[in-house]
Amino acid sequence: MTSADGEIALVTGAGGAIGTEICRALRAAGARIALADVDEASLEWTTAELGPGDDLASFAADLADDRQTAELPGRVREHFGGLDILVNNAGVREVLPLLDLTPEQWRRTLDIDLVASFTLARAAIPGMIAQGGGKIVNIASMAGLAAFRDRAAYSSAKAGLIMLTKVIAVECGDQGIRCNAVAPGVVETPMTSSFFHSAGMTASIRANTPMRRWCCPAEIAEPVVFLCGPQARFVNGTVIPVDGGWTAGYYGAELSPRPKEA
Ligand SMILES: NC(=O)c1ccc[n+]([C@@H]2O[C@H](COP(=O)([O-])OP(=O)(O)OC[C@H]3O[C@@H](n4cnc5c(N)ncnc54)[C@H](O)[C@@H]3O)[C@@H](O)[C@H]2O)c1
């Protein structure tokens, strides 16, 4: 028996780099996977990448839209007959100086990176309680643990997501819901591809990371599987930084070198 044997997991942002690996790892642990993303082409790509099987089903949904977000857990229940695991992984990020960030960009980032996780949890939890419990894992960021330059909306949303994680744990723990977060450091994905075109940036990442490297998406997926599994059965309301030690030491506001340093 594997750690998520027979469970049903909804993974948002499943078409993205980290989402794909979370789906792969949860599937390998025995779960059936509902893949959700706004980008239907990326959902097709992930499904092809994971290989065929009626243990996978795709759900197109725009998490910037409250109605589509609130309906998603019900769509998954209708298809698979239950929902045991919710992984709030979808995210967007603006990298702009505070004074250049518009209120529209601020709201959109907060809507997708924070409000949607609340709306999904709110829609998923009653069914989880009715079936005897469930697990929620929120993909935050080290930018939610420390302030990084040029990430006002992103850092604020991820800090809010970390606090939402704790509130859900405190409020719903006695009803069988465990809610935890993973806070990645720098992961090589399309979201961060621009970092790797800059010698200044890669040098800055190495300088700030005690392990002197960045990570790959699978290294984020493995702690997610742990948090969903029986070995984490008493782990609730916590945040696991998966950042090679970055936030254990220097809280590096240097992730965005000023243009002359790039
Ligand atoms: N890459 C990193 O270094 C890093 C570091 C820390 C945290 N994270 C977090 O990890 C998560 C995944 O990031 P990634 O690097 O795989 O990024 P990615 O861009 O590859 O994937 C994000 C996915 O979210 C989806 N998405 C965006 N807006 C959506 C919406 N409105 N509705 C539904 N889906 C939507 C995108 O289509 C995409 O498939 C994000 O929450 C991100 O903030 C990433």
Short mmCIF file of C-alpha atoms and ligand atoms in Angstrom, two decimals:
data_model
loop_
_atom_site.label_atom_id
_atom_site.label_comp_id
_atom_site.label_asym_id
_atom_site.label_seq_id
_atom_site.Cartn_x
_atom_site.Cartn_y
_atom_site.Cartn_z
CA MET A 1 0.00 0.00 0.00
CA THR A 2 1.31 3.45 -0.89
CA SER A 3 0.87 6.61 1.15
CA ALA A 4 -2.07 8.04 -0.81
CA ASP A 5 -3.62 4.74 -1.89
CA GLY A 6 -7.14 5.23 -3.27
CA GLU A 7 -7.29 8.91 -2.34
CA ILE A 8 -8.53 11.63 -4.65
CA ALA A 9 -6.36 14.73 -5.04
CA LEU A 10 -7.18 18.06 -6.67
CA VAL A 11 -4.03 19.88 -7.81
CA THR A 12 -4.37 23.44 -9.12
CA GLY A 13 -1.81 24.85 -11.52
CA ALA A 14 -1.37 21.26 -12.68
CA GLY A 15 -0.25 22.45 -16.11
CA GLY A 16 2.77 24.20 -14.61
CA ALA A 17 6.19 22.83 -13.80
CA ILE A 18 5.75 22.24 -10.06
CA GLY A 19 2.10 21.20 -10.51
CA THR A 20 3.09 18.50 -13.00
CA GLU A 21 5.57 17.01 -10.56
CA ILE A 22 3.09 17.16 -7.67
CA CYS A 23 0.59 15.24 -9.82
CA ARG A 24 3.24 12.70 -10.80
CA ALA A 25 4.35 12.16 -7.20
CA LEU A 26 0.83 11.89 -5.74
CA ARG A 27 -0.13 9.49 -8.52
CA ALA A 28 2.95 7.37 -7.75
CA ALA A 29 1.77 7.37 -4.12
CA GLY A 30 -1.53 5.84 -5.25
CA ALA A 31 -3.84 8.83 -5.62
CA ARG A 32 -6.27 9.56 -8.40
CA ILE A 33 -5.60 13.08 -9.66
CA ALA A 34 -7.89 15.93 -10.72
CA LEU A 35 -5.67 18.30 -12.69
CA ALA A 36 -6.91 21.90 -12.77
CA ASP A 37 -5.53 24.85 -14.69
CA VAL A 38 -6.71 27.87 -16.64
CA ASP A 39 -4.45 26.90 -19.53
CA GLU A 40 -6.02 23.95 -21.34
CA ALA A 41 -2.99 23.37 -23.57
CA SER A 42 -0.78 22.97 -20.51
CA LEU A 43 -3.28 20.52 -19.00
CA GLU A 44 -3.07 18.44 -22.18
CA TRP A 45 0.72 18.61 -22.01
CA THR A 46 0.78 17.43 -18.38
CA THR A 47 -1.68 14.62 -19.06
CA ALA A 48 0.46 13.42 -21.98
CA GLU A 49 3.59 13.74 -19.84
CA LEU A 50 2.06 11.67 -17.01
CA GLY A 51 0.75 8.98 -19.37
CA PRO A 52 -2.74 7.63 -19.87
CA GLY A 53 -5.05 6.33 -17.17
CA ASP A 54 -8.56 6.76 -15.84
CA ASP A 55 -6.93 7.80 -12.57
CA LEU A 56 -6.36 11.24 -14.17
CA ALA A 57 -8.99 13.82 -15.12
CA SER A 58 -8.53 17.41 -16.32
CA PHE A 59 -10.61 20.39 -15.22
CA ALA A 60 -10.24 23.75 -16.95
CA ALA A 61 -10.97 26.57 -14.50
CA ASP A 62 -9.92 30.18 -14.09
CA LEU A 63 -9.14 30.72 -10.42
CA ALA A 64 -9.40 34.47 -10.88
CA ASP A 65 -13.15 33.83 -11.24
CA ASP A 66 -14.84 33.19 -7.86
CA ARG A 67 -17.68 31.14 -9.34
CA GLN A 68 -15.43 28.80 -11.33
CA THR A 69 -13.20 28.42 -8.28
CA ALA A 70 -16.03 27.62 -5.89
CA GLU A 71 -17.47 25.05 -8.32
CA LEU A 72 -14.22 23.16 -8.85
CA PRO A 73 -14.28 20.82 -5.79
CA GLY A 74 -17.87 19.84 -6.65
CA ARG A 75 -16.86 19.02 -10.23
CA VAL A 76 -14.10 16.78 -8.90
CA ARG A 77 -16.46 15.03 -6.46
CA GLU A 78 -18.93 14.46 -9.27
CA HIS A 79 -16.24 12.86 -11.43
CA PHE A 80 -14.32 10.80 -8.88
CA GLY A 81 -16.91 10.41 -6.10
CA GLY A 82 -14.85 12.16 -3.40
CA LEU A 83 -12.05 14.58 -2.59
CA ASP A 84 -9.37 13.80 0.02
CA ILE A 85 -6.49 16.10 -0.89
CA LEU A 86 -6.43 19.70 -2.10
CA VAL A 87 -3.12 21.15 -3.29
CA ASN A 88 -3.34 24.90 -3.88
CA ASN A 89 -0.42 25.28 -6.27
CA ALA A 90 -1.63 27.67 -9.02
CA GLY A 91 0.11 31.00 -8.82
CA VAL A 92 1.16 34.11 -10.68
CA ARG A 93 3.86 36.61 -9.87
CA GLU A 94 4.57 40.21 -10.80
CA VAL A 95 8.18 41.32 -10.48
CA LEU A 96 7.93 45.10 -10.36
CA PRO A 97 9.12 47.88 -8.09
CA LEU A 98 6.48 48.82 -5.54
CA LEU A 99 5.79 52.17 -7.18
CA ASP A 100 5.29 50.61 -10.63
CA LEU A 101 2.83 47.95 -9.44
CA THR A 102 -0.74 48.93 -10.31
CA PRO A 103 -3.73 48.24 -8.05
CA GLU A 104 -5.07 45.93 -10.81
CA GLN A 105 -1.86 43.86 -10.77
CA TRP A 106 -1.95 43.80 -6.97
CA ARG A 107 -5.57 42.57 -6.93
CA ARG A 108 -5.03 39.94 -9.61
CA THR A 109 -2.04 38.48 -7.78
CA LEU A 110 -3.94 38.42 -4.49
CA ASP A 111 -6.99 36.90 -6.22
CA ILE A 112 -5.10 33.97 -7.76
CA ASP A 113 -2.40 33.39 -5.13
CA LEU A 114 -4.52 33.88 -2.00
CA VAL A 115 -8.27 34.40 -2.45
CA ALA A 116 -8.64 31.33 -4.70
CA SER A 117 -7.00 29.12 -2.06
CA PHE A 118 -9.52 30.35 0.51
CA THR A 119 -12.43 29.81 -1.91
CA LEU A 120 -11.25 26.30 -2.81
CA ALA A 121 -10.70 25.35 0.83
CA ARG A 122 -14.12 26.75 1.74
CA ALA A 123 -15.74 24.66 -1.00
CA ALA A 124 -13.74 21.50 -0.28
CA ILE A 125 -13.76 21.32 3.52
CA PRO A 126 -17.45 20.50 4.20
CA GLY A 127 -17.25 17.39 1.98
CA MET A 128 -13.93 16.40 3.55
CA ILE A 129 -15.45 16.67 7.03
CA ALA A 130 -18.47 14.63 5.93
CA GLN A 131 -16.22 11.85 4.66
CA GLY A 132 -14.12 11.81 7.86
CA GLY A 133 -11.24 14.16 7.06
CA GLY A 134 -8.94 15.58 4.42
CA LYS A 135 -5.61 17.21 3.71
CA ILE A 136 -4.81 20.62 2.27
CA VAL A 137 -1.34 21.66 1.16
CA ASN A 138 -0.75 25.26 0.11
CA ILE A 139 2.23 26.05 -2.08
CA ALA A 140 3.50 29.30 -0.61
CA SER A 141 7.01 30.66 -1.19
CA MET A 142 10.05 31.79 0.74
CA ALA A 143 8.85 35.20 -0.46
CA GLY A 144 5.99 34.74 2.02
CA LEU A 145 8.49 34.25 4.86
CA ALA A 146 10.79 37.13 4.00
CA ALA A 147 10.32 40.40 2.13
CA PHE A 148 11.87 40.45 -1.31
CA ARG A 149 12.35 43.56 -3.40
CA ASP A 150 10.00 43.94 -6.41
CA ARG A 151 7.51 41.39 -5.09
CA ALA A 152 5.05 43.45 -3.05
CA ALA A 153 1.91 41.66 -4.23
CA TYR A 154 3.49 38.20 -4.47
CA SER A 155 5.15 38.33 -1.04
CA SER A 156 1.99 39.72 0.54
CA ALA A 157 -0.18 37.03 -1.05
CA LYS A 158 2.16 34.21 -0.01
CA ALA A 159 2.45 35.56 3.55
CA GLY A 160 -1.35 35.63 3.64
CA LEU A 161 -1.46 32.06 2.33
CA ILE A 162 0.84 30.94 5.15
CA MET A 163 -1.48 32.53 7.71
CA LEU A 164 -4.55 31.04 5.97
CA THR A 165 -2.82 27.65 6.33
CA LYS A 166 -2.54 28.14 10.08
CA VAL A 167 -6.11 29.43 10.46
CA ILE A 168 -7.54 26.41 8.61
CA ALA A 169 -5.42 24.10 10.79
CA VAL A 170 -6.62 25.74 13.99
CA GLU A 171 -10.25 25.99 12.96
CA CYS A 172 -10.72 22.60 11.31
CA GLY A 173 -8.13 20.32 12.94
CA ASP A 174 -10.72 18.87 15.32
CA GLN A 175 -12.80 17.86 12.31
CA GLY A 176 -10.08 15.78 10.69
CA ILE A 177 -8.66 18.43 8.38
CA ARG A 178 -4.88 18.85 8.29
CA CYS A 179 -3.62 21.96 6.51
CA ASN A 180 0.06 22.67 5.88
CA ALA A 181 2.21 24.70 3.51
CA VAL A 182 5.38 24.21 1.53
CA ALA A 183 7.45 27.34 0.93
CA PRO A 184 9.76 26.77 -2.05
CA GLY A 185 12.95 28.69 -2.59
CA VAL A 186 14.17 29.15 -6.13
CA VAL A 187 12.91 26.36 -8.39
CA GLU A 188 13.93 26.21 -12.03
CA THR A 189 10.60 26.56 -13.87
CA PRO A 190 9.17 28.84 -16.59
CA MET A 191 8.12 31.23 -13.77
CA THR A 192 11.78 31.81 -12.91
CA SER A 193 13.40 31.23 -16.31
CA SER A 194 14.55 34.86 -16.54
CA PHE A 195 16.74 34.32 -13.45
CA PHE A 196 18.86 31.82 -15.27
CA HIS A 197 19.74 34.21 -18.11
CA SER A 198 21.53 36.52 -15.71
CA ALA A 199 24.97 35.71 -14.30
CA GLY A 200 24.33 38.26 -11.54
CA MET A 201 21.11 36.49 -10.58
CA THR A 202 22.52 32.96 -10.50
CA ALA A 203 25.48 34.22 -8.46
CA SER A 204 23.03 35.90 -6.06
CA ILE A 205 20.98 32.70 -5.70
CA ARG A 206 24.09 30.66 -4.92
CA ALA A 207 25.37 33.29 -2.49
CA ASN A 208 22.07 33.32 -0.57
CA THR A 209 21.49 29.56 -0.51
CA PRO A 210 23.56 27.58 1.98
CA MET A 211 23.31 24.57 -0.35
CA ARG A 212 24.72 26.76 -3.18
CA ARG A 213 22.12 25.71 -5.76
CA TRP A 214 18.50 26.05 -6.73
CA CYS A 215 16.12 23.08 -6.96
CA CYS A 216 13.98 21.21 -9.45
CA PRO A 217 10.17 20.82 -9.27
CA ALA A 218 10.34 17.20 -8.05
CA GLU A 219 12.09 18.42 -4.89
CA ILE A 220 8.96 20.44 -4.07
CA ALA A 221 6.60 17.55 -4.89
CA GLU A 222 8.19 15.10 -2.43
CA PRO A 223 7.43 17.16 0.72
CA VAL A 224 3.87 17.62 -0.57
CA VAL A 225 3.41 13.83 -0.68
CA PHE A 226 4.87 13.57 2.83
CA LEU A 227 2.40 16.19 4.15
CA CYS A 228 -0.52 14.30 2.57
CA GLY A 229 0.55 10.91 3.87
CA PRO A 230 0.21 8.95 7.10
CA GLN A 231 3.74 9.79 8.22
CA ALA A 232 2.53 13.39 8.67
CA ARG A 233 -0.68 12.40 10.49
CA PHE A 234 0.07 14.74 13.43
CA VAL A 235 1.55 17.55 11.31
CA ASN A 236 -0.91 20.43 11.11
CA GLY A 237 -0.60 24.17 10.60
CA THR A 238 3.07 24.16 9.71
CA VAL A 239 5.17 25.55 6.88
CA ILE A 240 8.06 23.58 5.43
CA PRO A 241 10.56 25.87 3.73
CA VAL A 242 12.11 23.92 0.83
CA ASP A 243 14.76 26.49 0.04
CA GLY A 244 18.14 24.88 0.68
CA GLY A 245 18.38 26.90 3.90
CA TRP A 246 17.94 30.38 2.39
CA THR A 247 15.43 31.61 4.95
CA ALA A 248 17.24 29.91 7.83
CA GLY A 249 20.04 32.40 7.43
CA TYR A 250 20.33 35.70 5.72
CA TYR A 251 16.86 36.96 4.81
CA GLY A 252 18.04 37.91 1.38
CA ALA A 253 16.35 40.88 -0.09
CA GLU A 254 18.94 40.50 -2.83
CA LEU A 255 16.96 38.15 -5.08
CA SER A 256 16.43 41.03 -7.50
CA PRO A 257 19.79 42.68 -7.96
CA ARG A 258 19.41 46.33 -8.91
CA PRO A 259 19.70 46.67 -12.72
CA LYS A 260 23.34 47.76 -12.64
CA GLU A 261 24.23 44.51 -10.80
CA ALA A 262 22.27 42.18 -13.09
N1 LIG B 1 9.28 28.54 -9.48
C1 LIG B 1 9.68 28.99 -8.30
O1 LIG B 1 10.87 29.30 -8.09
C2 LIG B 1 8.71 29.10 -7.16
C3 LIG B 1 9.22 29.52 -5.91
C4 LIG B 1 8.34 29.65 -4.85
C5 LIG B 1 6.99 29.35 -5.00
N2 LIG B 1 6.54 28.95 -6.23
C6 LIG B 1 5.10 28.69 -6.33
O2 LIG B 1 4.88 27.41 -6.88
C7 LIG B 1 3.64 27.40 -7.59
C8 LIG B 1 3.84 26.81 -8.98
O3 LIG B 1 4.79 27.62 -9.66
P1 LIG B 1 5.56 27.17 -10.99
O4 LIG B 1 6.96 27.66 -10.87
O5 LIG B 1 5.29 25.74 -11.30
O6 LIG B 1 4.85 28.14 -12.02
P2 LIG B 1 4.19 27.83 -13.45
O7 LIG B 1 3.98 29.19 -14.04
O8 LIG B 1 4.98 26.82 -14.20
O9 LIG B 1 2.79 27.19 -13.01
C9 LIG B 1 1.74 27.93 -12.49
C10 LIG B 1 0.46 27.36 -13.06
O10 LIG B 1 -0.64 28.09 -12.50
C11 LIG B 1 -1.58 28.27 -13.53
N3 LIG B 1 -2.43 29.43 -13.30
C12 LIG B 1 -2.07 30.74 -13.35
N4 LIG B 1 -3.14 31.53 -13.21
C13 LIG B 1 -4.22 30.70 -13.08
C14 LIG B 1 -5.61 30.92 -12.93
N5 LIG B 1 -6.13 32.15 -12.94
N6 LIG B 1 -6.41 29.85 -12.82
C15 LIG B 1 -5.91 28.58 -12.84
N7 LIG B 1 -4.60 28.32 -12.99
C16 LIG B 1 -3.76 29.36 -13.12
C17 LIG B 1 -0.74 28.49 -14.79
O11 LIG B 1 -1.49 28.29 -15.98
C18 LIG B 1 0.39 27.50 -14.58
O12 LIG B 1 0.11 26.27 -15.20
C19 LIG B 1 3.15 28.85 -7.60
O13 LIG B 1 2.18 29.03 -6.60
C20 LIG B 1 4.40 29.64 -7.29
O14 LIG B 1 4.12 30.88 -6.69
C21 LIG B 1 7.36 28.82 -7.31
#
